[in-house]
PDB file of C-alpha atoms in Angstrom:
ATOM      1  CA  MET J   1      -0.092   0.512   0.294  1.00  0.00           C
ATOM      2  CA  ALA J   2       1.105   3.640  -1.013  1.00  0.00           C
ATOM      3  CA  THR J   3       1.369   5.562   1.675  1.00  0.00           C
ATOM      4  CA  LEU J   4      -0.351   9.665   1.330  1.00  0.00           C
ATOM      5  CA  SER J   5       2.334  11.268   0.990  1.00  0.00           C
ATOM      6  CA  ASP J   6       3.339   8.686  -1.979  1.00  0.00           C
ATOM      7  CA  LYS J   7      -0.343   9.853  -3.335  1.00  0.00           C
ATOM      8  CA  LEU J   8      -0.048  13.333  -2.542  1.00  0.00           C
ATOM      9  CA  PRO J   9       1.204  14.725  -5.476  1.00  0.00           C
ATOM     10  CA  THR J  10      -1.252  12.881  -7.561  1.00  0.00           C
ATOM     11  CA  ILE J  11      -4.042  14.360  -5.291  1.00  0.00           C
ATOM     12  CA  LEU J  12      -3.011  17.780  -5.599  1.00  0.00           C
ATOM     13  CA  VAL J  13      -3.013  17.674  -8.839  1.00  0.00           C
ATOM     14  CA  LEU J  14      -6.364  16.156  -9.269  1.00  0.00           C
ATOM     15  CA  ALA J  15      -7.299  19.008  -6.895  1.00  0.00           C
ATOM     16  CA  VAL J  16      -6.631  21.280  -8.520  1.00  0.00           C
ATOM     17  CA  LEU J  17      -7.442  20.349 -12.337  1.00  0.00           C
ATOM     18  CA  VAL J  18     -11.165  20.317 -10.302  1.00  0.00           C
ATOM     19  CA  GLY J  19      -9.998  23.516  -9.427  1.00  0.00           C
ATOM     20  CA  ILE J  20      -9.885  24.682 -13.088  1.00  0.00           C
ATOM     21  CA  PHE J  21     -13.601  22.883 -14.158  1.00  0.00           C
ATOM     22  CA  VAL J  22     -15.173  24.459 -11.201  1.00  0.00           C
ATOM     23  CA  ALA J  23     -13.985  28.004 -12.355  1.00  0.00           C
ATOM     24  CA  LEU J  24     -14.576  26.671 -15.956  1.00  0.00           C
ATOM     25  CA  ARG J  25     -18.693  26.129 -14.729  1.00  0.00           C
ATOM     26  CA  ARG J  26     -18.604  29.648 -13.860  1.00  0.00           C
ATOM     27  CA  HIS J  27     -18.196  31.634 -16.348  1.00  0.00           C
ATOM     28  CA  VAL J  28     -19.338  28.535 -19.028  1.00  0.00           C
ATOM     29  CA  LYS J  29     -23.126  27.242 -18.932  1.00  0.00           C
ATOM     30  CA  SER J  30     -22.317  23.933 -20.678  1.00  0.00           C
ATOM     31  CA  SER J  31     -23.800  20.201 -20.181  1.00  0.00           C
ATOM     32  CA  ARG J  32     -20.198  18.915 -21.682  1.00  0.00           C
ATOM     33  CA  LEU J  33     -18.252  20.821 -18.785  1.00  0.00           C
ATOM     34  CA  ALA J  34     -20.783  20.310 -16.014  1.00  0.00           C
ATOM     35  CA  LEU J  35     -20.376  16.248 -16.632  1.00  0.00           C
ATOM     36  CA  TRP J  36     -16.701  16.510 -16.732  1.00  0.00           C
ATOM     37  CA  THR J  37     -16.683  18.674 -13.574  1.00  0.00           C
ATOM     38  CA  THR J  38     -18.314  15.828 -12.294  1.00  0.00           C
ATOM     39  CA  ALA J  39     -15.731  13.079 -13.100  1.00  0.00           C
ATOM     40  CA  TRP J  40     -12.915  14.732 -12.349  1.00  0.00           C
ATOM     41  CA  GLY J  41     -13.789  15.192  -9.045  1.00  0.00           C
ATOM     42  CA  LEU J  42     -15.175  11.735  -8.465  1.00  0.00           C
ATOM     43  CA  VAL J  43     -11.804  11.015  -9.985  1.00  0.00           C
ATOM     44  CA  PHE J  44     -10.481  13.115  -7.414  1.00  0.00           C
ATOM     45  CA  SER J  45     -12.786  11.710  -4.342  1.00  0.00           C
ATOM     46  CA  HIS J  46     -11.328   7.956  -5.359  1.00  0.00           C
ATOM     47  CA  PHE J  47      -7.568   9.288  -4.797  1.00  0.00           C
ATOM     48  CA  ILE J  48      -8.587  10.951  -1.720  1.00  0.00           C
ATOM     49  CA  PHE J  49     -10.343   7.177  -0.600  1.00  0.00           C
ATOM     50  CA  GLN J  50      -7.809   5.274  -2.334  1.00  0.00           C
ATOM     51  CA  ALA J  51      -4.992   7.163   0.499  1.00  0.00           C
ATOM     52  CA  PHE J  52      -6.863   5.639   2.738  1.00  0.00           C
ATOM     53  CA  ALA J  53      -7.759   2.224   2.124  1.00  0.00           C
ATOM     54  CA  SER J  54      -5.260  -0.734   2.902  1.00  0.00           C
ATOM     55  CA  ALA J  55      -4.022  -3.211   0.605  1.00  0.00           C
ATOM     56  CA  ASP J  56      -6.495  -5.423   1.231  1.00  0.00           C
ATOM     57  CA  GLY J  57      -9.310  -2.681   0.540  1.00  0.00           C
ATOM     58  CA  GLY J  58     -10.040  -1.783   3.581  1.00  0.00           C
ATOM     59  CA  PRO J  59     -13.669  -1.670   5.118  1.00  0.00           C
ATOM     60  CA  PRO J  60     -16.266  -2.484   3.199  1.00  0.00           C
ATOM     61  CA  LEU J  61     -17.460   0.960   2.686  1.00  0.00           C
ATOM     62  CA  LEU J  62     -14.115   2.741   1.862  1.00  0.00           C
ATOM     63  CA  PHE J  63     -13.429   0.236  -1.345  1.00  0.00           C
ATOM     64  CA  ILE J  64     -17.160   1.136  -2.505  1.00  0.00           C
ATOM     65  CA  ALA J  65     -16.576   5.064  -2.505  1.00  0.00           C
ATOM     66  CA  HIS J  66     -12.669   4.589  -4.043  1.00  0.00           C
ATOM     67  CA  TRP J  67     -14.380   1.767  -6.698  1.00  0.00           C
ATOM     68  CA  GLY J  68     -17.420   3.578  -6.964  1.00  0.00           C
ATOM     69  CA  ALA J  69     -16.154   7.198  -7.758  1.00  0.00           C
ATOM     70  CA  LEU J  70     -13.378   5.673 -10.237  1.00  0.00           C
ATOM     71  CA  GLN J  71     -16.126   3.259 -11.419  1.00  0.00           C
ATOM     72  CA  LEU J  72     -18.537   6.848 -11.676  1.00  0.00           C
ATOM     73  CA  ALA J  73     -16.404   8.820 -13.042  1.00  0.00           C
ATOM     74  CA  ALA J  74     -15.539   6.477 -16.243  1.00  0.00           C
ATOM     75  CA  LEU J  75     -18.983   7.086 -17.373  1.00  0.00           C
ATOM     76  CA  PHE J  76     -19.392  10.578 -16.633  1.00  0.00           C
ATOM     77  CA  PHE J  77     -17.146  10.733 -19.233  1.00  0.00           C
ATOM     78  CA  ILE J  78     -18.605   8.060 -21.700  1.00  0.00           C
ATOM     79  CA  ALA J  79     -21.953  10.270 -20.983  1.00  0.00           C
ATOM     80  CA  SER J  80     -20.293  13.327 -21.754  1.00  0.00           C
ATOM     81  CA  LEU J  81     -19.627  12.474 -25.387  1.00  0.00           C
ATOM     82  CA  THR J  82     -22.320  10.765 -26.399  1.00  0.00           C
ATOM     83  CA  SER J  83     -23.967  12.879 -29.461  1.00  0.00           C
ATOM     84  CA  PHE J  84     -27.083  13.115 -27.051  1.00  0.00           C
ATOM     85  CA  PHE J  85     -25.048  14.420 -24.040  1.00  0.00           C
ATOM     86  CA  GLU J  86     -27.540  18.027 -24.436  1.00  0.00           C
ATOM     87  CA  SER J  87     -30.466  15.430 -23.562  1.00  0.00           C
ATOM     88  CA  ARG J  88     -30.338  15.772 -20.066  1.00  0.00           C
ATOM     89  CA  ARG J  89     -33.172  13.032 -19.972  1.00  0.00           C
ATOM     90  CA  LEU J  90     -31.732  10.789 -22.736  1.00  0.00           C
ATOM     91  CA  THR J  91     -28.013  11.395 -20.316  1.00  0.00           C
ATOM     92  CA  SER J  92     -29.827  10.900 -17.092  1.00  0.00           C
ATOM     93  CA  GLY J  93     -31.180   7.107 -18.411  1.00  0.00           C
ATOM     94  CA  LEU J  94     -27.756   6.459 -19.371  1.00  0.00           C
ATOM     95  CA  LEU J  95     -25.858   7.423 -16.404  1.00  0.00           C
ATOM     96  CA  ALA J  96     -29.236   5.190 -14.402  1.00  0.00           C
ATOM     97  CA  LEU J  97     -28.674   2.524 -16.250  1.00  0.00           C
ATOM     98  CA  SER J  98     -25.296   1.890 -15.947  1.00  0.00           C
ATOM     99  CA  GLY J  99     -24.280   3.538 -12.796  1.00  0.00           C
ATOM    100  CA  VAL J 100     -26.657   1.403 -10.787  1.00  0.00           C
ATOM    101  CA  PRO J 101     -25.817  -2.331 -11.767  1.00  0.00           C
ATOM    102  CA  VAL J 102     -21.925  -0.935 -12.143  1.00  0.00           C
ATOM    103  CA  LEU J 103     -22.704   0.421  -7.861  1.00  0.00           C
ATOM    104  CA  ALA J 104     -24.513  -2.610  -7.409  1.00  0.00           C
ATOM    105  CA  TYR J 105     -21.442  -4.885  -8.612  1.00  0.00           C
ATOM    106  CA  VAL J 106     -19.026  -3.012  -6.286  1.00  0.00           C
ATOM    107  CA  CYS J 107     -20.972  -3.421  -3.305  1.00  0.00           C
ATOM    108  CA  ALA J 108     -20.904  -7.192  -4.176  1.00  0.00           C
ATOM    109  CA  ILE J 109     -17.437  -7.382  -4.391  1.00  0.00           C
ATOM    110  CA  SER J 110     -16.834  -5.144  -1.142  1.00  0.00           C
ATOM    111  CA  TYR J 111     -18.430  -7.699   0.709  1.00  0.00           C
ATOM    112  CA  GLU J 112     -16.877 -10.587  -0.667  1.00  0.00           C
ATOM    113  CA  CYS J 113     -20.598 -11.755  -2.008  1.00  0.00           C
ATOM    114  CA  ASP J 114     -19.865 -15.457  -3.959  1.00  0.00           C
ATOM    115  CA  LEU J 115     -23.557 -15.696  -5.635  1.00  0.00           C
ATOM    116  CA  ARG J 116     -22.123 -15.539  -9.421  1.00  0.00           C
ATOM    117  CA  ILE J 117     -25.685 -14.592 -10.877  1.00  0.00           C
ATOM    118  CA  VAL J 118     -25.595 -11.066  -9.118  1.00  0.00           C
ATOM    119  CA  TYR J 119     -22.426 -10.272 -10.591  1.00  0.00           C
ATOM    120  CA  ILE J 120     -23.341 -11.706 -14.480  1.00  0.00           C
ATOM    121  CA  ALA J 121     -27.056 -10.252 -13.446  1.00  0.00           C
ATOM    122  CA  CYS J 122     -24.851  -6.924 -13.211  1.00  0.00           C
ATOM    123  CA  SER J 123     -22.597  -7.308 -15.952  1.00  0.00           C
ATOM    124  CA  ALA J 124     -25.279  -8.157 -18.566  1.00  0.00           C
ATOM    125  CA  VAL J 125     -27.202  -4.785 -17.786  1.00  0.00           C
ATOM    126  CA  ILE J 126     -23.682  -3.455 -17.683  1.00  0.00           C
ATOM    127  CA  PHE J 127     -22.449  -4.131 -21.108  1.00  0.00           C
ATOM    128  CA  PHE J 128     -25.999  -5.341 -22.712  1.00  0.00           C
ATOM    129  CA  GLY J 129     -28.153  -2.030 -21.297  1.00  0.00           C
ATOM    130  CA  PRO J 130     -26.169   0.710 -22.416  1.00  0.00           C
ATOM    131  CA  PRO J 131     -25.823   0.059 -26.593  1.00  0.00           C
ATOM    132  CA  LEU J 132     -29.397  -1.297 -26.486  1.00  0.00           C
ATOM    133  CA  PHE J 133     -30.542   1.867 -24.788  1.00  0.00           C
ATOM    134  CA  VAL J 134     -28.454   3.954 -27.790  1.00  0.00           C
ATOM    135  CA  ALA J 135     -29.823   2.141 -30.364  1.00  0.00           C
ATOM    136  CA  ARG J 136     -33.403   2.984 -28.903  1.00  0.00           C
ATOM    137  CA  PHE J 137     -33.357   6.475 -28.644  1.00  0.00           C
ATOM    138  CA  ARG J 138     -30.114   7.286 -31.615  1.00  0.00           C
ATOM    139  CA  LYS J 139     -30.042   6.733 -35.008  1.00  0.00           C
ATOM    140  CA  LEU J 140     -26.720   4.094 -35.463  1.00  0.00           C
ATOM    141  CA  THR J 141     -23.742   5.637 -36.601  1.00  0.00           C
ATOM    142  CA  TRP J 142     -20.947   3.625 -38.476  1.00  0.00           C
ATOM    143  CA  GLU J 143     -18.861   5.302 -34.435  1.00  0.00           C
ATOM    144  CA  ALA J 144     -21.170   3.096 -32.735  1.00  0.00           C
ATOM    145  CA  SER J 145     -20.585   0.527 -34.924  1.00  0.00           C
ATOM    146  CA  LEU J 146     -17.332   0.223 -33.950  1.00  0.00           C
ATOM    147  CA  TRP J 147     -17.679  -0.004 -30.350  1.00  0.00           C
ATOM    148  CA  MET J 148     -21.071  -1.398 -29.446  1.00  0.00           C
ATOM    149  CA  PRO J 149     -19.249  -4.966 -30.944  1.00  0.00           C
ATOM    150  CA  VAL J 150     -16.823  -4.497 -28.111  1.00  0.00           C
ATOM    151  CA  VAL J 151     -18.044  -3.190 -25.477  1.00  0.00           C
ATOM    152  CA  ALA J 152     -20.991  -6.798 -26.379  1.00  0.00           C
ATOM    153  CA  GLY J 153     -17.530  -8.463 -26.338  1.00  0.00           C
ATOM    154  CA  VAL J 154     -16.203  -7.883 -22.977  1.00  0.00           C
ATOM    155  CA  GLY J 155     -19.357  -8.078 -21.345  1.00  0.00           C
ATOM    156  CA  LEU J 156     -19.295 -11.428 -23.261  1.00  0.00           C
ATOM    157  CA  VAL J 157     -16.142 -12.201 -21.489  1.00  0.00           C
ATOM    158  CA  SER J 158     -17.080 -10.702 -18.053  1.00  0.00           C
ATOM    159  CA  ILE J 159     -20.184 -13.001 -17.725  1.00  0.00           C
ATOM    160  CA  PHE J 160     -18.054 -15.939 -18.334  1.00  0.00           C
ATOM    161  CA  ARG J 161     -15.706 -14.959 -15.864  1.00  0.00           C
ATOM    162  CA  ALA J 162     -17.955 -14.278 -13.460  1.00  0.00           C
ATOM    163  CA  TRP J 163     -19.646 -17.871 -13.996  1.00  0.00           C
ATOM    164  CA  HIS J 164     -16.314 -19.247 -13.076  1.00  0.00           C
ATOM    165  CA  HIS J 165     -16.305 -16.852 -10.032  1.00  0.00           C
ATOM    166  CA  GLN J 166     -13.357 -14.551 -11.591  1.00  0.00           C
ATOM    167  CA  TYR J 167     -15.297 -11.346 -10.712  1.00  0.00           C
ATOM    168  CA  VAL J 168     -12.890  -8.670 -10.154  1.00  0.00           C
ATOM    169  CA  PHE J 169     -12.648  -8.582 -14.599  1.00  0.00           C
ATOM    170  CA  GLY J 170     -15.991  -7.451 -14.320  1.00  0.00           C
ATOM    171  CA  LEU J 171     -14.372  -4.830 -11.584  1.00  0.00           C
ATOM    172  CA  LEU J 172     -11.970  -3.726 -14.161  1.00  0.00           C
ATOM    173  CA  ALA J 173     -13.431  -3.799 -17.617  1.00  0.00           C
ATOM    174  CA  VAL J 174     -15.999  -0.696 -16.612  1.00  0.00           C
ATOM    175  CA  PRO J 175     -13.126   2.093 -16.260  1.00  0.00           C
ATOM    176  CA  THR J 176     -10.588   0.275 -18.952  1.00  0.00           C
ATOM    177  CA  LEU J 177     -13.957   0.301 -21.572  1.00  0.00           C
ATOM    178  CA  GLY J 178     -15.210   3.711 -19.388  1.00  0.00           C
ATOM    179  CA  PHE J 179     -11.526   5.581 -20.037  1.00  0.00           C
ATOM    180  CA  GLY J 180     -10.908   4.117 -23.388  1.00  0.00           C
ATOM    181  CA  LEU J 181     -14.088   4.749 -25.060  1.00  0.00           C
ATOM    182  CA  PRO J 182     -14.384   8.671 -24.294  1.00  0.00           C
ATOM    183  CA  GLY J 183     -10.597   8.562 -25.850  1.00  0.00           C
ATOM    184  CA  PHE J 184     -12.096   7.412 -28.795  1.00  0.00           C
ATOM    185  CA  LEU J 185     -15.258   9.545 -28.626  1.00  0.00           C
ATOM    186  CA  TYR J 186     -13.264  12.536 -27.497  1.00  0.00           C
ATOM    187  CA  TRP J 187     -11.106  12.273 -30.887  1.00  0.00           C
ATOM    188  CA  ARG J 188     -14.649  12.222 -33.077  1.00  0.00           C
ATOM    189  CA  ARG J 189     -16.074  15.066 -31.447  1.00  0.00           C
ATOM    190  CA  TYR J 190     -12.845  17.016 -31.918  1.00  0.00           C
ATOM    191  CA  ARG J 191     -10.851  16.390 -34.835  1.00  0.00           C
ATOM    192  CA  ARG J 192      -7.123  17.227 -34.086  1.00  0.00           C
ATOM    193  CA  TRP J 193      -4.429  16.006 -35.143  1.00  0.00           C
ATOM    194  CA  SER J 194      -1.728  17.845 -33.167  1.00  0.00           C
ATOM    195  CA  PRO J 195       0.608  15.234 -30.320  1.00  0.00           C
TER     196      PRO J 195
END
């Protein structure tokens, strides 16, 4: 376990970053900026809570706080770059659809629940719900034809792993996709070729 002094530089950088986004938010009213501010605030919270967690994760509520914040931050970054982020109703629906099972998954792991049906059900909603949600409310684009099979494939692997009582894969798959997919979506929204 890293000590608080080891994590302090990261925490300070994130505190400044969150401060910048909060200051920007005072001058620019944007749905995307609000989602980014929330996401960076959750990443900051993750590092704060993680600084006090032990190597084994610590008490379940601390584990839920630091992993839940990271998982939700990933979802907020994705929501900020969807084609419908301006629609509060659709964005809230997507966040609720994916956020509730993500938190349930984190809670189940934190309390060492060994009921694989819980993890399978959560994985099914997490990885198959958003593509179905997007397909239901939006016209499918070529970019959706790229990310939807990837998300579904990761979902199938997560379900397979959960069936074999390997629940950590699903826990790690959400932030992996959640921080990777916004990179692709960001490039689609803001085409800049500079390094």
